[in-house]
CSV table of C-alpha atoms in Angstrom, one decimal:
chain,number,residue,atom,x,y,z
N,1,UNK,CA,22.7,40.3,-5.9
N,2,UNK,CA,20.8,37.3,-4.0
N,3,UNK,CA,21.3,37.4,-1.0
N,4,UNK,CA,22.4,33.5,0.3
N,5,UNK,CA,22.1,34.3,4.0
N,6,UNK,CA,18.5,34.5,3.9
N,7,UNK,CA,16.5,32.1,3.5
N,8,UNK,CA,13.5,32.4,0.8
N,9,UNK,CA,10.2,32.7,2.6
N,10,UNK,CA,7.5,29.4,2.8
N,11,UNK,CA,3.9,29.4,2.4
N,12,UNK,CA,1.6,26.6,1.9
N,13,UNK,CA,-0.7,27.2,-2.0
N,14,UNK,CA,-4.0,28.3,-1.6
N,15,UNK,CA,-4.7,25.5,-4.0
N,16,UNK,CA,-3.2,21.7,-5.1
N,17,UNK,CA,-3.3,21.5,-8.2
N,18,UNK,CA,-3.2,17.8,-9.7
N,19,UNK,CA,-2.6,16.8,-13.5
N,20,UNK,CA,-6.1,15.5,-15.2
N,21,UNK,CA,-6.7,11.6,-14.8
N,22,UNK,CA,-9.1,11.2,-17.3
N,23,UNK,CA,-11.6,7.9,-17.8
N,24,UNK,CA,-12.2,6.3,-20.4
N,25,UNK,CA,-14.0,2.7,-20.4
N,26,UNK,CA,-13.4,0.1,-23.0
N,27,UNK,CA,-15.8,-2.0,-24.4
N,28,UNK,CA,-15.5,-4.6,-22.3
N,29,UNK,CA,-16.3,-2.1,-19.0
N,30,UNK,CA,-12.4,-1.5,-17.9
N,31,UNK,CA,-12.5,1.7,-17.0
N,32,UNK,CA,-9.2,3.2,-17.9
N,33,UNK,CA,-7.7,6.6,-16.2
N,34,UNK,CA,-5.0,8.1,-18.2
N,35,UNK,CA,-3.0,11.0,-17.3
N,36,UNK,CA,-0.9,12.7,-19.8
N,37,UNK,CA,1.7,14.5,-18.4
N,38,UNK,CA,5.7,14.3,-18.1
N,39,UNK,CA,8.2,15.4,-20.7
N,40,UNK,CA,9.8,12.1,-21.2
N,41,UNK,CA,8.8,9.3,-24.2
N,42,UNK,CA,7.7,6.8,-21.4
N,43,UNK,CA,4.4,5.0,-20.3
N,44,UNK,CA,3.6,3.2,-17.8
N,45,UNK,CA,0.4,0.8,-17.2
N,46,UNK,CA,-0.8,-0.4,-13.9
N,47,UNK,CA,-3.7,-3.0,-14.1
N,48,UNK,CA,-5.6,-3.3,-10.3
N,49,UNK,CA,-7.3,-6.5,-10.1
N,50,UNK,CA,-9.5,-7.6,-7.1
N,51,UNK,CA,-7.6,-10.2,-6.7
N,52,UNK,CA,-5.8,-9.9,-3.1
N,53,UNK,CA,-5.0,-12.4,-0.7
N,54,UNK,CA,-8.1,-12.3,1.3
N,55,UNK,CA,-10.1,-14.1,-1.7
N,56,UNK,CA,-7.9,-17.2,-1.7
N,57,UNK,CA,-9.6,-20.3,-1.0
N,58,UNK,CA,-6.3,-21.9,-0.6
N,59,UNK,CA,-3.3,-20.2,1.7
N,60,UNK,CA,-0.7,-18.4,-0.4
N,61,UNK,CA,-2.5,-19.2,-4.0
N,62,UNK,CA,-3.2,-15.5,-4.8
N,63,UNK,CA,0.4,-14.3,-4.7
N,64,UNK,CA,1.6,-17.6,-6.2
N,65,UNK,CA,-1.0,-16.9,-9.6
N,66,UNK,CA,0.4,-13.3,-9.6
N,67,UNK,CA,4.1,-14.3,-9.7
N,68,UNK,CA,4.2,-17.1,-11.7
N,69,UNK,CA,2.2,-15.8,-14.2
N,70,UNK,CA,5.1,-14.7,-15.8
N,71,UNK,CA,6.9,-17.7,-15.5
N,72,UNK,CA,6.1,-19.3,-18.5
N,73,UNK,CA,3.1,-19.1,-21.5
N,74,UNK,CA,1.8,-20.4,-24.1
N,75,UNK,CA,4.3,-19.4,-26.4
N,76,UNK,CA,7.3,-18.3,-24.0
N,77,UNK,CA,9.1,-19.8,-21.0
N,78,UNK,CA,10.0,-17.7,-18.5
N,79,UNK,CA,13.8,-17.4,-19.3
N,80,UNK,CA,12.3,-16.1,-22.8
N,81,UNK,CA,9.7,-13.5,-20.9
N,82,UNK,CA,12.9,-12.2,-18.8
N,83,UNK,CA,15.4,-11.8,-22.2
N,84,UNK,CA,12.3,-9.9,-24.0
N,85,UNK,CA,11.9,-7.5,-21.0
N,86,UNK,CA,15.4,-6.9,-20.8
N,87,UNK,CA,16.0,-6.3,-24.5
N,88,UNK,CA,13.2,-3.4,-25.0
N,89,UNK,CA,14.1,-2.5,-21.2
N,90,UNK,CA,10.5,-2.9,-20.3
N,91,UNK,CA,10.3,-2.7,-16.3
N,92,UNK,CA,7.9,-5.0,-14.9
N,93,UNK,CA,6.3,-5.1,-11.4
N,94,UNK,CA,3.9,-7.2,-9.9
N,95,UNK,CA,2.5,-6.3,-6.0
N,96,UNK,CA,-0.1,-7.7,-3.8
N,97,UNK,CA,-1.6,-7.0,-0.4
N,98,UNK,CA,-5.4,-8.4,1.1
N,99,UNK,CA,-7.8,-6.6,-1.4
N,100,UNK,CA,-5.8,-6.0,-4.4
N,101,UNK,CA,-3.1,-7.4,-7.0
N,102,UNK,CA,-1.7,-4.9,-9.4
N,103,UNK,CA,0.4,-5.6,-12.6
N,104,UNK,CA,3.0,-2.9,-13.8
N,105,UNK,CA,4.6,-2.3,-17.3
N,106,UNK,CA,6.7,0.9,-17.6
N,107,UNK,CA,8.2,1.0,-21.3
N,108,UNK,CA,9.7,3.8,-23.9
N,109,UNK,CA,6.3,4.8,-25.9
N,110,UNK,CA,8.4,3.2,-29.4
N,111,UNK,CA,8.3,0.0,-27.7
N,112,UNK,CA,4.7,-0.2,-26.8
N,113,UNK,CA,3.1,-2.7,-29.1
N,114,UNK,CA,6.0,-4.9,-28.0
N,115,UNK,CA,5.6,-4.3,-24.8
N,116,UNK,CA,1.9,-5.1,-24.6
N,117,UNK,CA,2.4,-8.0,-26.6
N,118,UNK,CA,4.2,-9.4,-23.8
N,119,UNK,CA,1.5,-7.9,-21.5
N,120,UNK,CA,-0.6,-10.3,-23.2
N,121,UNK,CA,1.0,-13.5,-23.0
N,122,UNK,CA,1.5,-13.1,-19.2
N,123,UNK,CA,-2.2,-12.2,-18.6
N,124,UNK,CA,-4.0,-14.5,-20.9
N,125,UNK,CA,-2.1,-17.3,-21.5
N,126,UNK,CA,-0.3,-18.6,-18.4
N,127,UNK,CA,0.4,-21.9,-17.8
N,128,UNK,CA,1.9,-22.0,-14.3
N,129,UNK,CA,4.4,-24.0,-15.1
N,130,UNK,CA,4.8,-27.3,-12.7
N,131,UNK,CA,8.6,-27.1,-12.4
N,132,UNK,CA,8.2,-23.2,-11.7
N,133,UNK,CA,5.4,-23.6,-9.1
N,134,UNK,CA,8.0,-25.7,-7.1
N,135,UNK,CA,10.8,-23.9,-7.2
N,136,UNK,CA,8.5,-20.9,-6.1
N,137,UNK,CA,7.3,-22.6,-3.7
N,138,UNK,CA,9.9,-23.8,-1.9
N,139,UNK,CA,12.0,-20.5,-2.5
N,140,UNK,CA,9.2,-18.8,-0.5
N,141,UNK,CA,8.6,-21.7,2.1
N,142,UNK,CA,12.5,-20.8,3.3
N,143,UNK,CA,12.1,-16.9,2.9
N,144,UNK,CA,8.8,-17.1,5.3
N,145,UNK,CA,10.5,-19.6,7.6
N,146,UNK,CA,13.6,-17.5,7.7
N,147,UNK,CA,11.5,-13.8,7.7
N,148,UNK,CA,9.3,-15.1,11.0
N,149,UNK,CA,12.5,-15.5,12.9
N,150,UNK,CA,13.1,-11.8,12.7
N,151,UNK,CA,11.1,-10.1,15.8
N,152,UNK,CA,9.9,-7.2,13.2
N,153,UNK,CA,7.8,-9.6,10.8
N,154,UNK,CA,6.5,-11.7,13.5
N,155,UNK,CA,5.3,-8.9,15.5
N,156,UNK,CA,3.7,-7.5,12.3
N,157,UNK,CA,2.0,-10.7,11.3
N,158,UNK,CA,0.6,-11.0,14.9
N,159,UNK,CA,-0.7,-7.3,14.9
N,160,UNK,CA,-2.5,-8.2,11.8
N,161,UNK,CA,-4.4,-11.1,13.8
N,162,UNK,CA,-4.5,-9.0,17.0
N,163,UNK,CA,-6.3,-6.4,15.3
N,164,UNK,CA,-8.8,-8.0,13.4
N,165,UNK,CA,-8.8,-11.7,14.8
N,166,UNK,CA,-7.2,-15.2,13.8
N,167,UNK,CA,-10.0,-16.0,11.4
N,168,UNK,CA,-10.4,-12.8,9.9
N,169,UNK,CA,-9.2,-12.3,6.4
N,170,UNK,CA,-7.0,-9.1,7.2
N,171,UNK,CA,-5.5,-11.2,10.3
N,172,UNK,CA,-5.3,-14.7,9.3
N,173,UNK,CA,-1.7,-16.2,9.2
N,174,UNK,CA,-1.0,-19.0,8.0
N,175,UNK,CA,1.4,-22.0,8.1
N,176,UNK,CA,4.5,-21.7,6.0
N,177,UNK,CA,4.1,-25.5,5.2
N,178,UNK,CA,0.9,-24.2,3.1
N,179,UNK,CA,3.1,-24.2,0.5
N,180,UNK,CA,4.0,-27.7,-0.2
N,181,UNK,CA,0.0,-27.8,-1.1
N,182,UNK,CA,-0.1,-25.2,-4.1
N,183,UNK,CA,-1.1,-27.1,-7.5
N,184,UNK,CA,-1.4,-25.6,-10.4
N,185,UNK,CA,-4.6,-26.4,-10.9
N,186,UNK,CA,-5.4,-24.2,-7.9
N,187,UNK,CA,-3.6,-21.2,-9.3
N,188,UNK,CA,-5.3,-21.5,-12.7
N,189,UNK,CA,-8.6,-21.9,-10.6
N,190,UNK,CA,-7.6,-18.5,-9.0
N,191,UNK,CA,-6.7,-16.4,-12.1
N,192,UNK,CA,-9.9,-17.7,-14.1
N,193,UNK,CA,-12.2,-16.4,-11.5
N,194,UNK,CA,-10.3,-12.9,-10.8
N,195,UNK,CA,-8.3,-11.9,-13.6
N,196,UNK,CA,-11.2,-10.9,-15.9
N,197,UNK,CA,-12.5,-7.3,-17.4
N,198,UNK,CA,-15.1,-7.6,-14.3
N,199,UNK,CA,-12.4,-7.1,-11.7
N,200,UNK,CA,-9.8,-4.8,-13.0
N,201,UNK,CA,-9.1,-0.9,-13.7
N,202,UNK,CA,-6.3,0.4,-15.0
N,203,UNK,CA,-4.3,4.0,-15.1
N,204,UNK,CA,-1.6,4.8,-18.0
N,205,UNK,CA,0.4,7.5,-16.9
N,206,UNK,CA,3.1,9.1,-19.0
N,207,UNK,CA,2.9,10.6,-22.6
N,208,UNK,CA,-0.6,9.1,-23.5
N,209,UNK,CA,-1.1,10.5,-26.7
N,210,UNK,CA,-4.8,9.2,-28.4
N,211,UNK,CA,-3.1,6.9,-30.9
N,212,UNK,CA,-1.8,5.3,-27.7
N,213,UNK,CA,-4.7,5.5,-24.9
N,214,UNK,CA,-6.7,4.1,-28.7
N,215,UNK,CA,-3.9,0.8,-28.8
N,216,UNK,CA,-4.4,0.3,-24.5
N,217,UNK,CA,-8.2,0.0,-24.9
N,218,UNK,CA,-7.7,-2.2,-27.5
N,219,UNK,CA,-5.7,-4.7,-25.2
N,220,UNK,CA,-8.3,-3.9,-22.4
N,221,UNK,CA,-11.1,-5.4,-24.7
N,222,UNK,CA,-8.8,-8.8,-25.0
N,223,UNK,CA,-9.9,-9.6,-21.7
N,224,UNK,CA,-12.9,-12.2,-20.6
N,225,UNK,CA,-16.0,-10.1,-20.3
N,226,UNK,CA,-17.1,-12.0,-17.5
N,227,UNK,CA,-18.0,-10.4,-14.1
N,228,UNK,CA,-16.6,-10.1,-11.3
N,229,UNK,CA,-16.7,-12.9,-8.4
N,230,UNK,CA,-19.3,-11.5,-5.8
N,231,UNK,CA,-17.2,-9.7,-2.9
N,232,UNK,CA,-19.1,-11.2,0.1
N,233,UNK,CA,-16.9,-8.3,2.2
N,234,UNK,CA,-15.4,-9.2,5.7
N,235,UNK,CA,-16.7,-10.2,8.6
N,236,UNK,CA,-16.6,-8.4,12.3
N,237,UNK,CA,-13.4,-8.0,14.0
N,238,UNK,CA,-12.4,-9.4,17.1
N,239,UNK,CA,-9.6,-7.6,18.1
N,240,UNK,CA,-7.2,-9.0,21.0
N,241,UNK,CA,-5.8,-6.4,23.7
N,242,UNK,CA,-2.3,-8.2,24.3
N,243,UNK,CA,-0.3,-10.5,22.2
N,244,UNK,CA,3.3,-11.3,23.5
N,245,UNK,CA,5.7,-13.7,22.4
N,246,UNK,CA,8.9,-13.5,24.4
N,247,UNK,CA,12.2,-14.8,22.7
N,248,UNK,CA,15.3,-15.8,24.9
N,249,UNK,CA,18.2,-13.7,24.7
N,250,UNK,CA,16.3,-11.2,22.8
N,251,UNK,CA,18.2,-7.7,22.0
N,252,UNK,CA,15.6,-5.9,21.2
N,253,UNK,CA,11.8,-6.1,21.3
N,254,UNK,CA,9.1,-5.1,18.0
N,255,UNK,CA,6.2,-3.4,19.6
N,256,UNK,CA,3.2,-2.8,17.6
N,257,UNK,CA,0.3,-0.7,18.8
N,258,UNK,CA,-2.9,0.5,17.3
N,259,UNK,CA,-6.5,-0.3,16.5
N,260,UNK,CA,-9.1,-0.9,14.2
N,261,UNK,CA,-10.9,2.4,12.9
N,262,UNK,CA,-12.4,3.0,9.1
N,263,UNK,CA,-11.4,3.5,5.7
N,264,UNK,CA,-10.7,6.2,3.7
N,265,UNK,CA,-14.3,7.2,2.7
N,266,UNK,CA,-14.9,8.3,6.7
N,267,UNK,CA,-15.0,12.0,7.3
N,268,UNK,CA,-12.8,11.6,9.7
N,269,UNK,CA,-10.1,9.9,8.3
N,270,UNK,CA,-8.4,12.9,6.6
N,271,UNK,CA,-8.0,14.6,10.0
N,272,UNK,CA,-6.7,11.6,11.7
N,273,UNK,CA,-3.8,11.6,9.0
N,274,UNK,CA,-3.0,14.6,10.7
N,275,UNK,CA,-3.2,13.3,14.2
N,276,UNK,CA,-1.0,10.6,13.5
N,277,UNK,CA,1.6,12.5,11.5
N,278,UNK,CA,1.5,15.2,14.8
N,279,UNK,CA,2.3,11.8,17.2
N,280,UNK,CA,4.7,9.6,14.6
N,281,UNK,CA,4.6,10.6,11.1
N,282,UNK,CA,8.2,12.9,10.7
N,283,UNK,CA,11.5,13.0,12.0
N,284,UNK,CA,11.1,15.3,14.4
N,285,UNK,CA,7.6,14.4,16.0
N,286,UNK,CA,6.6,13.6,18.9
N,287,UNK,CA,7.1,10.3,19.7
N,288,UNK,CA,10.5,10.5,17.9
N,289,UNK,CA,12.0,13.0,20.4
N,290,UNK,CA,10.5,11.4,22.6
N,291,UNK,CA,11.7,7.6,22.9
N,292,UNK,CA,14.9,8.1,20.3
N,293,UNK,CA,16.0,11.6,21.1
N,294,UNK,CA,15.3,12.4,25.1
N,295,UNK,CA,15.5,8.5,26.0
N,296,UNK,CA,17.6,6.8,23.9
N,297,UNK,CA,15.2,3.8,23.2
N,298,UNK,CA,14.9,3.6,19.7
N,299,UNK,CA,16.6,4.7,16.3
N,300,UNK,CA,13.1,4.9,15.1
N,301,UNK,CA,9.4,5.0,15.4
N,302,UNK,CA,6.4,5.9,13.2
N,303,UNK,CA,2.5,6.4,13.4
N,304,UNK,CA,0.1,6.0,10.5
N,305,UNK,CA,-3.7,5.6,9.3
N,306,UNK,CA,-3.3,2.6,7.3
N,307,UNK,CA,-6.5,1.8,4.5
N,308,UNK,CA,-7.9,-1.2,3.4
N,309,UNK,CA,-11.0,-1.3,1.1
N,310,UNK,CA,-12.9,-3.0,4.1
N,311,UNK,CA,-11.6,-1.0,7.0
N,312,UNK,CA,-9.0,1.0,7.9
N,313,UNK,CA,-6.5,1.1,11.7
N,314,UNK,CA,-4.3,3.3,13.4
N,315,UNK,CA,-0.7,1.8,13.9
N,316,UNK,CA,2.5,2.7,16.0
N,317,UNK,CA,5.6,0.5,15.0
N,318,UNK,CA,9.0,0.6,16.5
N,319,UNK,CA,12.2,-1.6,17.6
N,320,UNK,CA,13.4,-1.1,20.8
N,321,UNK,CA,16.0,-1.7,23.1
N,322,UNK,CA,15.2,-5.2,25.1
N,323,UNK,CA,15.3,-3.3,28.5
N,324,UNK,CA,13.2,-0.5,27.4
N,325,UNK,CA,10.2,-2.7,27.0
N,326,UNK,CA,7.8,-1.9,29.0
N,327,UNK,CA,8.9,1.4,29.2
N,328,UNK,CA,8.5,2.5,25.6
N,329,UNK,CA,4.7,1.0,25.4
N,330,UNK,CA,4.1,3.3,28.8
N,331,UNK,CA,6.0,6.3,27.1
N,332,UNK,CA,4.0,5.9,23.4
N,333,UNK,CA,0.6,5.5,25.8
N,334,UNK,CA,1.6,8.8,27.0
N,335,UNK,CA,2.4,10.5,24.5
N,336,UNK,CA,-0.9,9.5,23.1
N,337,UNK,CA,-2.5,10.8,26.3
N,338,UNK,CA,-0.9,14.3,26.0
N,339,UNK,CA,-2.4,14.7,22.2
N,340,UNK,CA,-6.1,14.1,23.5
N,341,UNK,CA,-5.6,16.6,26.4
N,342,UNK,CA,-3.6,19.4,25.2
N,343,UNK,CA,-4.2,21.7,22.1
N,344,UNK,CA,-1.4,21.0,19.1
N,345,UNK,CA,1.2,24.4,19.9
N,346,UNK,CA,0.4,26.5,16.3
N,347,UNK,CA,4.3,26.4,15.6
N,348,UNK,CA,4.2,22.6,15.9
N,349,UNK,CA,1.2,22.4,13.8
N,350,UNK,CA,2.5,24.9,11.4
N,351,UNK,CA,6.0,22.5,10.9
N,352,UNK,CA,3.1,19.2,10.5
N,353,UNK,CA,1.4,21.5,7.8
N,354,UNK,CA,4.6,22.1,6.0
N,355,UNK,CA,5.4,18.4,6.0
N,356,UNK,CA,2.6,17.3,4.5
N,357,UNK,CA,2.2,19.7,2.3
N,358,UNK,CA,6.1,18.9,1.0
N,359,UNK,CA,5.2,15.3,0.8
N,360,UNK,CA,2.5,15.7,-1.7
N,361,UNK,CA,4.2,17.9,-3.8
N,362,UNK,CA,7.1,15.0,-3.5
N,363,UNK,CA,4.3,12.6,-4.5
N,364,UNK,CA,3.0,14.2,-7.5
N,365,UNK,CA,5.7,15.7,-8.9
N,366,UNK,CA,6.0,13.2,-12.3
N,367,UNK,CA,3.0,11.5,-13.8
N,368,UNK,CA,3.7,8.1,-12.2
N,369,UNK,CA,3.1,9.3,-8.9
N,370,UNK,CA,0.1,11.0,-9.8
N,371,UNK,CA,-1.0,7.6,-11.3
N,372,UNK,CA,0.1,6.0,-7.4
N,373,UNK,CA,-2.2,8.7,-6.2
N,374,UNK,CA,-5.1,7.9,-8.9
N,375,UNK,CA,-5.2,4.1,-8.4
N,376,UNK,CA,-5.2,4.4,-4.8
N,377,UNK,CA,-8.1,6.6,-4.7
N,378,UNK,CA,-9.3,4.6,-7.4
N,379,UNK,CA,-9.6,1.7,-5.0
N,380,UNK,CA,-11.6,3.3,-2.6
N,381,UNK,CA,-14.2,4.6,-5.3
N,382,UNK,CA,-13.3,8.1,-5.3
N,383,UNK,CA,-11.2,10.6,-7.8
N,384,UNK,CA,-8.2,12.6,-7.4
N,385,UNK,CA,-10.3,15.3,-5.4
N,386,UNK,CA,-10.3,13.3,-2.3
N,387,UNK,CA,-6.5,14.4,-2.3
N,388,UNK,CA,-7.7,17.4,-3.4
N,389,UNK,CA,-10.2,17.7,0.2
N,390,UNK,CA,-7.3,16.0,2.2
N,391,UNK,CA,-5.1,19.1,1.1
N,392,UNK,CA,-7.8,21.1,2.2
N,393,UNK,CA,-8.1,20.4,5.9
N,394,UNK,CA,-4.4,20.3,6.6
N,395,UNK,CA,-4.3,23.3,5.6
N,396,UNK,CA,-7.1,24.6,7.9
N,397,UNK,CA,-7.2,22.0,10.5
N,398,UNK,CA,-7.2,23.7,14.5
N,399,UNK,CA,-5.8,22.3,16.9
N,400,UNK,CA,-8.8,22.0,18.9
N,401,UNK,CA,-10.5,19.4,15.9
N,402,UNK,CA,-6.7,17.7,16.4
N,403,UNK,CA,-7.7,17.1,20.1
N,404,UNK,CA,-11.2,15.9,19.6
N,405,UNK,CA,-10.3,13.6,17.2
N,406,UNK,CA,-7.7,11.9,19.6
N,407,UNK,CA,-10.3,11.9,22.2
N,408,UNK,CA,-12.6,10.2,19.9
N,409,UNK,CA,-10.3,7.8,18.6
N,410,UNK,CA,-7.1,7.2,20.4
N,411,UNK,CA,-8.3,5.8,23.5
N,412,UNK,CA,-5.2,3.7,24.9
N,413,UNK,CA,-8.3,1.3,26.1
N,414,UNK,CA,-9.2,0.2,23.3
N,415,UNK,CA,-5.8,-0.5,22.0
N,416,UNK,CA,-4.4,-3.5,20.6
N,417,UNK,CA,-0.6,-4.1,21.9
N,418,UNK,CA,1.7,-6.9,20.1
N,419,UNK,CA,5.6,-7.2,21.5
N,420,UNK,CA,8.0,-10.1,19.7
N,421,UNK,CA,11.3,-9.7,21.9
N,422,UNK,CA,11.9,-9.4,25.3
């Protein structure tokens, strides 16, 4: 008989193993990463463009050309697009951050051709409808006037331009009047120059038999052949120490903390993963029991590596208690302190190796998070073995490489601090 009382024994694999993203490039030099796995009849197709916000020439214009390019074609109007997607119950997803904007179709595989016939309307034949630009537009005018009230999106928008500076195009923020100036002559401007086989990849992820990765190449090589617009990169960052914007009457306070580092190509960067998951990244870690368990500050805080294509930064984010202030930027200072002078205990490292681990077997348990996993990497020029590597040094990761790498990166000196609140 089992035996309930006892709980089954853990140990981290020797080895991760990932289903195969294979690449395949169509004609017109889309490279296309399929992964055929799952046991269900679905597929879904992601299509990464270099096409994020900080190419705009005009504020707001690269997120208005990826929504409202399926607000009405050639041949469809929007309300037409929406009743189509909803009859063959094909999800559809659009997202968009500074470097990249990625299109999502997720569909039964009988439903395909359908599916990428819709595909095709929205990507090569938009119109950006006049009447639909300006209820856009002044649906998201309200939403950003509305969002920058709350303390937690101000103080992110303000870390962004702490960080890397006003004029920077990870940092810059702009007015939310900007969008009483879209046209849609700029937003066709926009998705001629970056939505072309030049400045895309894709990843189909699901049941990809060849009949169907043969039917997706064949949409791939509808697509304008023309290259790429040059990427002239980013400029240096000027980070600011302190921003603070005080609000009367103020309950609580949004704190932001962090600093610029690298992206995810650095040797370094899979080790401080691990740092910050040891100081923020879990439920019970350190700064958690810290400020919300032993002092009652917080419900919650968190520490990450975050990665852009250009660069990369170390965050800490939390809402606090209005009162607690100054004291919660003092306690996360040393807490950051304690991490570059004293060793990681192994049973604390141990429960950090265990969480990680069970968060990547989280993640790539189903094809479409193994396709998450494949265009991220993707993005950053590199395979699926990077997450193969990463695996690698959490599981063998001291905690004297835990220290160095704090003393090497965390110094509270060359932080950047940004509080909306009290």
């Amino acid at each position: 008989m089992l035996d309930r009382t006892i709980r089954p024994p853990f140990r981290l694999p020797e080895h991760l193993t990932i289903p195969e993203a294979r690449p395949v490039v169509s004609d017109k030099g889309i490279r296309l990463w399929t992964i055929d796995a799952g046991t269900q009849p679905l597929i879904r197709l992601s299509l990464v463009f270099g096409a994020g916000t900080r190419y705009q020439s005009a504020p707001f214009s690269a997120s208005a050309a990826l929504n409202l390019m399926s607000e009405g074609t050639a041949h469809c109007t929007a309300a037409q697009i929406a009743e189509q997607f909803d009859f063959y119950g094909i999800y559809y997803d659009t997202s968009i951050d500074r470097d990249y904007a990625i299109v999502t179709v997720s569909c039964l595989s009988r439903f395909l051709d359908r599916t990428l016939e819709l595909l095709g309307e929205i990507l090569f034949e938009p119109l950006f409808p006049e009447r639909e630009l300006a209820v856009y537009a002044s649906k998201r005018k309200q939403q950003l006037t509305i969002e920058r009230e709350k303390p937690s999106y101000r103080a992110r928008e303000f870390f962004s331009e702490g960080l890397f500076g006003a004029e920077h195009p990870y940092g810059r923020i702009s007015a939310a009047a900007e969008y009483d100036r879209l046209t849609t002559e700029v937003l066709y401007t926009f998705y001629e120059s970056h939505y072309r086989a030049g400045n895309c990849f894709a990843v189909a992820s699901g049941r990809i038999a060849p009949e169907t990765e043969r039917r997706l190449i064949e949409f791939l090589n509808r697509f304008d052949c023309a290259p790429a617009p040059a990427d002239r990169g980013v400029p240096p960052v000027a980070s600011t120490p302190l921003l603070r914007e005080k609000r009367a009457g103020a309950l609580q306070s949004s704190i932001r903390i962090g600093r610029v580092l690298f992206p995810k190509e650095h040797p370094d960067f899979n080790g401080m993963q691990v740092v910050a998951t040891v100081l923020g990244g879990y439920f019970g870690s350190r700064l958690v029991k810290n400020l919300r368990e032993e002092k009652g500050y917080t419900y919650g805080i968190y520490a990450a590596m975050i990665n852009m294509q250009h660069a990369g930064y170390f965050a800490v984010a939390t809402d606090v208690t209005a009162g607690a202030t100054d004291e919660a930027v003092a306690e996360i200072c040393r807490e950051v302190e304690r991490l570059r002078s004293e060793p990681v205990p192994a049973a604390e490292l141990d429960m950090v190796r265990n969480i990680i681990a069970g968060e990547m077997m989280r993640i790539l348990d189903g094809p479409f998070g193994v396709a998450d996993v494949t265009i991220e990497n993707a993005q950053c020029g590199m395979t699926n073995e990077a997450l193969t590597a990463f695996f690698d040094e959490v599981r063998t990761i001291s905690p004297e490489r835990i220290c160095e790498l704090a003393k090497r990166w965390l110094d509270p000196n060359t932080f950047t601090t940004v509080i909306v609140g009290a």
